[in-house]
Short mmCIF file of C-alpha atoms in Angstrom, two decimals:
data_model
loop_
_atom_site.label_atom_id
_atom_site.label_comp_id
_atom_site.label_asym_id
_atom_site.label_seq_id
_atom_site.Cartn_x
_atom_site.Cartn_y
_atom_site.Cartn_z
CA MET N 1 141.66 119.22 81.57
CA ASN N 2 143.40 116.69 83.81
CA LYS N 3 144.32 113.90 81.46
CA THR N 4 144.26 110.25 82.53
CA LYS N 5 147.84 108.96 82.61
CA VAL N 6 147.98 105.59 80.84
CA ALA N 7 150.77 102.99 80.88
CA VAL N 8 150.92 100.07 78.45
CA ASN N 9 152.70 96.87 79.46
CA GLY N 10 153.39 94.74 76.39
CA TYR N 11 154.05 96.24 72.96
CA GLY N 12 152.74 93.49 70.70
CA VAL N 13 149.78 93.24 68.33
CA ILE N 14 147.35 94.78 70.81
CA GLY N 15 149.72 96.89 72.89
CA LYS N 16 151.09 98.93 70.02
CA ARG N 17 147.56 99.69 68.81
CA VAL N 18 146.42 100.67 72.30
CA ALA N 19 149.42 102.99 72.63
CA ASP N 20 148.58 104.72 69.36
CA ALA N 21 144.89 104.99 70.28
CA VAL N 22 145.65 106.49 73.69
CA GLN N 23 147.79 109.15 72.03
CA LEU N 24 144.82 110.17 69.89
CA GLN N 25 142.43 110.67 72.82
CA PRO N 26 141.94 114.27 73.99
CA ASP N 27 141.58 113.22 77.63
CA MET N 28 144.46 110.74 77.93
CA GLU N 29 148.24 110.85 78.08
CA LEU N 30 150.45 107.89 77.20
CA ILE N 31 153.25 108.06 79.74
CA GLY N 32 155.19 105.06 78.48
CA VAL N 33 155.36 101.50 77.23
CA ALA N 34 157.04 98.55 78.94
CA ASP N 35 158.23 95.30 77.41
CA ILE N 36 160.98 92.67 77.53
CA ILE N 37 161.87 92.58 73.83
CA THR N 38 164.85 94.23 72.11
CA ASP N 39 164.16 93.59 68.43
CA TRP N 40 162.50 95.60 65.63
CA ARG N 41 159.14 95.61 67.38
CA ILE N 42 160.26 97.80 70.28
CA ARG N 43 162.86 99.66 68.21
CA SER N 44 160.02 100.98 66.07
CA ALA N 45 158.64 102.65 69.20
CA ALA N 46 161.93 104.25 70.27
CA GLY N 47 161.67 108.03 70.26
CA ARG N 48 157.89 108.04 70.01
CA PHE N 49 157.28 107.68 73.73
CA PRO N 50 159.25 106.65 76.84
CA LEU N 51 160.31 103.00 76.99
CA PHE N 52 160.50 100.96 80.18
CA ALA N 53 161.72 97.45 80.96
CA SER N 54 159.14 95.04 82.33
CA THR N 55 161.80 93.06 84.22
CA ALA N 56 165.29 93.71 85.53
CA GLU N 57 166.71 91.20 83.07
CA ALA N 58 164.95 92.97 80.22
CA GLY N 59 166.44 96.26 81.38
CA GLU N 60 169.95 94.89 81.03
CA ALA N 61 169.19 93.39 77.62
CA MET N 62 167.61 96.60 76.35
CA GLY N 63 170.59 98.61 77.48
CA GLN N 64 173.00 96.21 75.80
CA ALA N 65 170.92 96.51 72.61
CA GLY N 66 171.40 100.27 72.64
CA LEU N 67 167.84 101.13 73.62
CA SER N 68 167.36 104.14 75.87
CA ILE N 69 164.97 103.24 78.68
CA SER N 70 163.41 105.46 81.31
CA GLY N 71 163.31 102.86 84.07
CA GLY N 72 161.56 99.68 85.06
CA LEU N 73 157.91 98.71 85.19
CA ASP N 74 157.54 99.95 88.77
CA ASP N 75 158.85 103.37 87.69
CA LEU N 76 156.25 103.47 84.94
CA LEU N 77 153.43 102.40 87.27
CA ALA N 78 154.37 105.10 89.77
CA GLN N 79 153.39 107.72 87.17
CA ALA N 80 150.20 106.01 85.92
CA ASP N 81 146.52 106.19 86.74
CA VAL N 82 145.73 103.12 84.61
CA VAL N 83 147.81 100.31 83.16
CA VAL N 84 146.70 98.36 80.11
CA ASP N 85 148.29 94.92 80.22
CA ALA N 86 148.72 93.58 76.69
CA THR N 87 151.29 90.92 77.52
CA PRO N 88 150.95 87.36 76.13
CA LYS N 89 148.16 85.12 77.36
CA HIS N 90 148.31 84.24 81.08
CA VAL N 91 151.24 86.59 81.80
CA ALA N 92 148.99 89.41 83.01
CA ALA N 93 147.60 87.42 85.94
CA GLY N 94 151.12 87.21 87.35
CA ASN N 95 151.52 90.97 87.03
CA LEU N 96 148.49 91.80 89.18
CA PRO N 97 150.38 91.91 92.51
CA ARG N 98 152.65 94.63 91.10
CA TYR N 99 149.67 96.58 89.82
CA ARG N 100 147.87 96.35 93.14
CA ALA N 101 150.98 97.47 95.00
CA ALA N 102 151.22 100.50 92.72
CA GLY N 103 147.56 101.38 93.30
CA VAL N 104 146.72 101.69 89.60
CA LYS N 105 143.56 100.74 87.75
CA VAL N 106 144.05 97.72 85.46
CA VAL N 107 142.70 96.75 82.04
CA LEU N 108 143.45 93.17 80.99
CA GLN N 109 142.80 91.53 77.64
CA GLY N 110 140.74 88.50 76.65
CA GLY N 111 143.59 86.02 76.94
CA GLU N 112 143.07 86.11 80.69
CA SER N 113 140.13 84.35 82.31
CA HIS N 114 137.05 86.14 83.60
CA ASP N 115 137.92 84.98 87.12
CA THR N 116 141.17 86.98 87.03
CA THR N 117 139.28 90.26 87.34
CA GLY N 118 135.74 89.14 88.20
CA HIS N 119 134.47 91.48 85.49
CA SER N 120 134.48 91.42 81.68
CA PHE N 121 133.84 94.41 79.47
CA VAL N 122 132.20 95.45 76.21
CA ALA N 123 131.41 99.16 76.15
CA GLN N 124 127.90 99.10 74.71
CA ALA N 125 126.79 96.31 77.04
CA ASN N 126 128.09 96.97 80.55
CA TYR N 127 129.96 100.25 80.78
CA ASP N 128 127.91 101.31 83.82
CA SER N 129 128.90 98.26 85.88
CA THR N 130 132.57 99.08 85.27
CA LEU N 131 132.47 102.59 86.73
CA GLY N 132 134.76 102.91 89.71
CA ARG N 133 136.07 99.32 89.63
CA ASP N 134 139.77 98.65 90.13
CA MET N 135 140.09 96.35 87.15
CA THR N 136 138.30 94.80 84.21
CA ARG N 137 139.00 92.47 81.32
CA VAL N 138 138.22 93.45 77.75
CA VAL N 139 136.90 90.24 76.22
CA SER N 140 138.46 88.61 73.17
CA CYS N 141 137.98 89.74 69.59
CA ASN N 142 135.37 87.11 68.76
CA THR N 143 133.52 87.61 72.02
CA THR N 144 133.46 91.37 71.46
CA SER N 145 131.81 90.83 68.08
CA ILE N 146 129.26 88.44 69.56
CA VAL N 147 128.24 90.90 72.26
CA ARG N 148 128.01 93.76 69.77
CA VAL N 149 125.88 91.92 67.19
CA LEU N 150 123.75 89.64 69.36
CA GLY N 151 123.46 92.34 72.00
CA ALA N 152 122.04 94.73 69.40
CA LEU N 153 119.35 92.23 68.42
CA ARG N 154 118.60 91.39 72.04
CA ASP N 155 118.26 95.07 72.93
CA ALA N 156 115.77 95.45 70.08
CA GLY N 157 113.67 92.65 71.59
CA LEU N 158 114.34 90.36 68.62
CA LEU N 159 116.74 87.68 69.85
CA ALA N 160 115.61 84.48 71.54
CA LYS N 161 118.71 82.34 70.97
CA ALA N 162 121.74 82.17 68.72
CA ARG N 163 123.86 79.34 67.31
CA GLY N 164 127.09 80.29 65.60
CA VAL N 165 130.00 78.75 63.69
CA LEU N 166 133.33 80.59 63.84
CA ILE N 167 136.14 80.13 61.33
CA ARG N 168 139.20 81.56 63.03
CA ARG N 169 142.48 82.67 61.53
CA ALA N 170 145.31 80.26 62.29
CA THR N 171 147.77 82.86 63.59
CA ASP N 172 148.47 86.57 63.42
CA PRO N 173 150.02 87.65 60.09
CA TRP N 174 153.32 88.79 61.59
CA GLU N 175 153.85 85.34 63.17
CA SER N 176 152.87 83.27 60.13
CA HIS N 177 156.50 82.20 59.62
CA LEU N 178 156.49 80.57 63.05
CA GLY N 179 153.41 78.39 62.92
CA GLY N 180 149.87 78.06 61.73
CA ILE N 181 148.26 75.41 59.58
CA MET N 182 148.25 74.71 55.85
CA ASN N 183 145.77 72.84 53.64
CA THR N 184 143.52 71.85 56.52
CA MET N 185 141.05 73.08 59.10
CA VAL N 186 141.29 72.26 62.80
CA PRO N 187 138.09 72.07 64.89
CA GLU N 188 138.27 73.32 68.46
CA PRO N 189 138.27 70.27 70.72
CA LYS N 190 134.90 70.85 72.39
CA ILE N 191 131.41 72.14 71.75
CA PRO N 192 130.49 74.74 72.78
CA SER N 193 133.70 76.57 72.00
CA HIS N 194 134.79 79.10 74.60
CA GLN N 195 133.40 82.22 72.88
CA GLY N 196 129.74 81.58 73.76
CA PRO N 197 130.32 81.09 77.50
CA ASP N 198 132.67 84.07 77.41
CA ALA N 199 129.95 86.27 75.92
CA ARG N 200 127.75 85.37 78.89
CA THR N 201 130.30 86.92 81.24
CA VAL N 202 129.09 90.22 79.74
CA LEU N 203 125.47 89.33 78.85
CA PRO N 204 124.50 86.62 81.37
CA ASP N 205 121.05 85.98 79.89
CA LEU N 206 122.29 85.42 76.33
CA ASP N 207 121.21 82.04 74.91
CA VAL N 208 124.19 81.31 72.68
CA VAL N 209 126.21 78.30 71.53
CA THR N 210 129.35 78.56 69.43
CA ILE N 211 131.30 76.01 67.38
CA ALA N 212 134.75 77.03 66.16
CA ALA N 213 137.60 75.90 63.94
CA LYS N 214 140.96 77.28 62.83
CA GLY N 215 141.30 77.86 59.10
CA ALA N 216 144.47 78.00 57.01
CA HIS N 217 144.60 81.79 56.78
CA THR N 218 146.07 84.60 58.87
CA GLN N 219 143.74 87.56 58.28
CA THR N 220 140.63 87.95 60.43
CA HIS N 221 137.85 85.68 61.66
CA ASN N 222 134.53 84.83 59.98
CA HIS N 223 131.24 84.12 61.82
CA TYR N 224 128.06 82.39 60.61
CA TRP N 225 124.94 82.72 62.73
CA THR N 226 121.55 81.05 62.86
CA LEU N 227 119.24 83.13 65.05
CA GLN N 228 115.93 82.23 66.64
CA LEU N 229 113.92 85.43 66.91
CA THR N 230 111.37 86.20 69.58
CA ARG N 231 108.67 86.57 66.92
CA PRO N 232 108.24 86.63 63.15
CA ALA N 233 110.04 89.74 61.90
CA SER N 234 111.00 91.42 58.67
CA ARG N 235 114.49 91.71 57.26
CA GLU N 236 114.17 95.47 57.61
CA GLU N 237 113.65 95.12 61.37
CA VAL N 238 116.83 93.07 61.74
CA LEU N 239 118.77 95.53 59.61
CA ALA N 240 117.45 98.46 61.62
CA ALA N 241 118.49 96.85 64.92
CA LEU N 242 122.03 96.33 63.65
CA ARG N 243 122.25 99.79 62.12
CA ALA N 244 121.21 101.36 65.43
CA ALA N 245 124.09 99.71 67.27
CA PRO N 246 127.57 101.24 67.52
CA ARG N 247 130.64 99.71 65.92
CA ILE N 248 128.77 97.53 63.44
CA ALA N 249 129.28 98.36 59.77
CA PHE N 250 127.84 96.91 56.58
CA ILE N 251 129.71 95.64 53.55
CA LYS N 252 128.32 94.47 50.21
CA MET N 253 129.49 91.72 47.91
CA ALA N 254 128.03 93.82 45.09
CA ASP N 255 130.76 96.37 45.86
CA GLY N 256 133.45 93.74 45.36
CA LEU N 257 133.87 93.04 49.07
CA VAL N 258 133.51 89.33 48.52
CA ALA N 259 136.12 87.89 50.89
CA LEU N 260 138.08 88.57 54.05
CA ASN N 261 141.11 89.93 52.22
CA SER N 262 139.10 92.41 50.14
CA THR N 263 137.71 94.08 53.26
CA ILE N 264 141.19 94.47 54.73
CA GLU N 265 142.41 95.92 51.44
CA LEU N 266 139.60 98.48 51.67
CA MET N 267 140.75 99.43 55.18
CA LYS N 268 144.21 100.17 53.77
CA ASP N 269 142.75 102.20 50.92
CA LEU N 270 140.71 104.21 53.44
CA GLY N 271 143.99 105.14 55.13
CA ARG N 272 143.29 103.16 58.29
CA PRO N 273 146.44 102.76 60.43
CA ARG N 274 147.89 99.29 59.78
CA GLY N 275 144.76 98.56 57.72
CA ASP N 276 142.82 98.22 60.97
CA MET N 277 139.08 97.59 61.13
CA TRP N 278 137.61 98.35 64.56
CA GLU N 279 134.03 97.56 63.55
CA VAL N 280 132.24 94.26 62.95
CA ALA N 281 131.71 94.06 59.17
CA VAL N 282 128.35 92.44 58.36
CA TRP N 283 127.57 91.33 54.79
CA GLU N 284 124.35 93.21 54.13
CA GLU N 285 122.99 91.11 51.25
CA LEU N 286 123.41 87.89 53.20
CA ILE N 287 121.15 88.88 56.08
CA THR N 288 118.19 86.57 55.56
CA VAL N 289 114.99 86.46 57.61
CA ASP N 290 112.40 83.69 57.34
CA GLY N 291 109.56 84.15 59.80
CA ASP N 292 111.09 83.91 63.26
CA GLU N 293 114.53 82.78 62.04
CA ALA N 294 117.40 84.93 60.78
CA TYR N 295 120.79 84.15 59.27
CA LEU N 296 123.86 86.33 58.86
CA THR N 297 127.63 86.30 58.45
CA TYR N 298 130.26 88.82 59.40
CA GLN N 299 133.99 89.50 59.61
CA VAL N 300 136.07 90.24 62.72
CA TYR N 301 139.49 91.87 62.49
CA ASN N 302 141.09 90.24 65.51
CA GLU N 303 144.06 92.61 65.68
CA ALA N 304 141.97 95.76 66.07
CA ILE N 305 138.37 95.22 67.23
CA VAL N 306 139.18 95.38 70.96
CA ILE N 307 141.13 98.66 70.72
CA PRO N 308 138.14 101.03 71.09
CA GLU N 309 136.78 98.83 73.88
CA THR N 310 140.08 99.15 75.73
CA ILE N 311 139.97 102.94 75.47
CA ASP N 312 136.41 102.98 76.82
CA ALA N 313 137.42 100.64 79.65
CA ILE N 314 140.04 103.17 80.75
CA ARG N 315 137.38 105.87 81.03
CA ALA N 316 134.95 103.58 82.84
CA LEU N 317 137.49 102.49 85.46
CA THR N 318 138.58 106.03 86.20
CA GLY N 319 135.04 107.43 86.02
CA SER N 320 136.33 110.25 83.84
CA THR N 321 133.34 109.82 81.51
CA PRO N 322 130.13 108.74 83.25
CA ASP N 323 128.26 107.08 80.39
CA ALA N 324 129.00 104.68 77.54
CA ALA N 325 127.56 106.81 74.72
CA THR N 326 129.79 109.79 75.52
CA SER N 327 132.92 107.68 75.85
CA MET N 328 132.26 105.68 72.69
CA THR N 329 131.63 108.84 70.70
CA MET N 330 134.90 110.34 71.94
CA THR N 331 136.81 107.17 71.12
CA ASP N 332 135.29 106.68 67.69
CA LEU N 333 135.80 110.29 66.63
CA ALA N 334 139.43 110.22 67.75
CA LEU N 335 140.08 107.01 65.82
CA GLY N 336 138.24 108.21 62.73
CA MET N 337 135.67 105.42 62.77
CA ARG N 338 132.75 105.47 60.35
CA GLN N 339 129.40 103.69 60.43
CA ASP N 340 129.72 101.94 57.08
CA PHE N 341 132.24 101.14 54.37
CA LEU N 342 129.87 100.92 51.41
CA ILE N 343 131.62 101.97 48.24
CA ASP N 344 128.72 104.21 47.18
CA LYS N 345 129.12 106.12 50.47
CA LEU N 346 132.83 106.81 50.05
CA PRO N 347 133.87 110.37 49.22
CA VAL N 348 134.63 111.06 45.57
CA LEU N 349 138.22 112.20 45.24
CA PRO N 350 138.91 115.43 43.34
CA GLY N 351 139.32 114.83 39.63
CA THR N 352 137.61 111.44 39.67
CA GLN N 353 134.02 112.52 39.02
CA THR N 354 132.55 111.48 35.69
#
């Protein structure tokens, strides 16, 4: 098998997870990671895969810090079929001329605008339109969840329109010493917030409005949705539509999963790397249907949800896997993803049966 050679530029929250995920894929090879940092973040990667400097100045600093590098970003790109840019927001747009000159396919992240690539990506929704393109943008964590959940209901013929409230984490956990908010909540300065319009870059006909605020916590986002259905439906129909969709999992308050932190603790207990949750976690008991209206709430792990989408975007751009279902199955199996986290579905460990 000729493996797709993947480069990662930016070894932060997303980049390090993409690098690990690429290494797990049977049809991909991680040829190196580029960055400008010299501290513990990049030192933790030393020896695991080749390191490159994103700029000449970074190369000097990395050498002075005792890091062994294999060259600059252009050297890395010369070996790559695809580059995943996971640099900070708005940096990637400035890198595009270098990527074009190198002739590589490009996957950007949701911090960049849709106009930067002219195409936005969620695997289950528009994989086919990505085939053979030169570049795409994997939408943000919240937008990914919106497309997965609302797209599942739309595909089942149930969704007329959706109105959602998003409570966002204030900052990523590793940066909580640098900023964030305490003892308050900060509304986003306009309605609709950007997630709804962003979802329409993937599903143009989606009737959705979002309102968002930052909360004083650092772990994950929380969504609350009021849905207008196309017709009176049963709760079982809504559940079935969500169960049929990929990368949506159910959690139960009855199992003790009563808050954002408890779900993340479960991910750690399941042995997930870094406690990651790649799925949207929907509270099953809270799904409520009243005639042609439905209500639900779910959790989004912002540090991890876009990782499987990024892997699928690599396959779509290169055309190495011609359809979404095949790619998603490959990705999910390699990551060890499961369809639900319900406690009564977890394996019983030896010696614990009563």
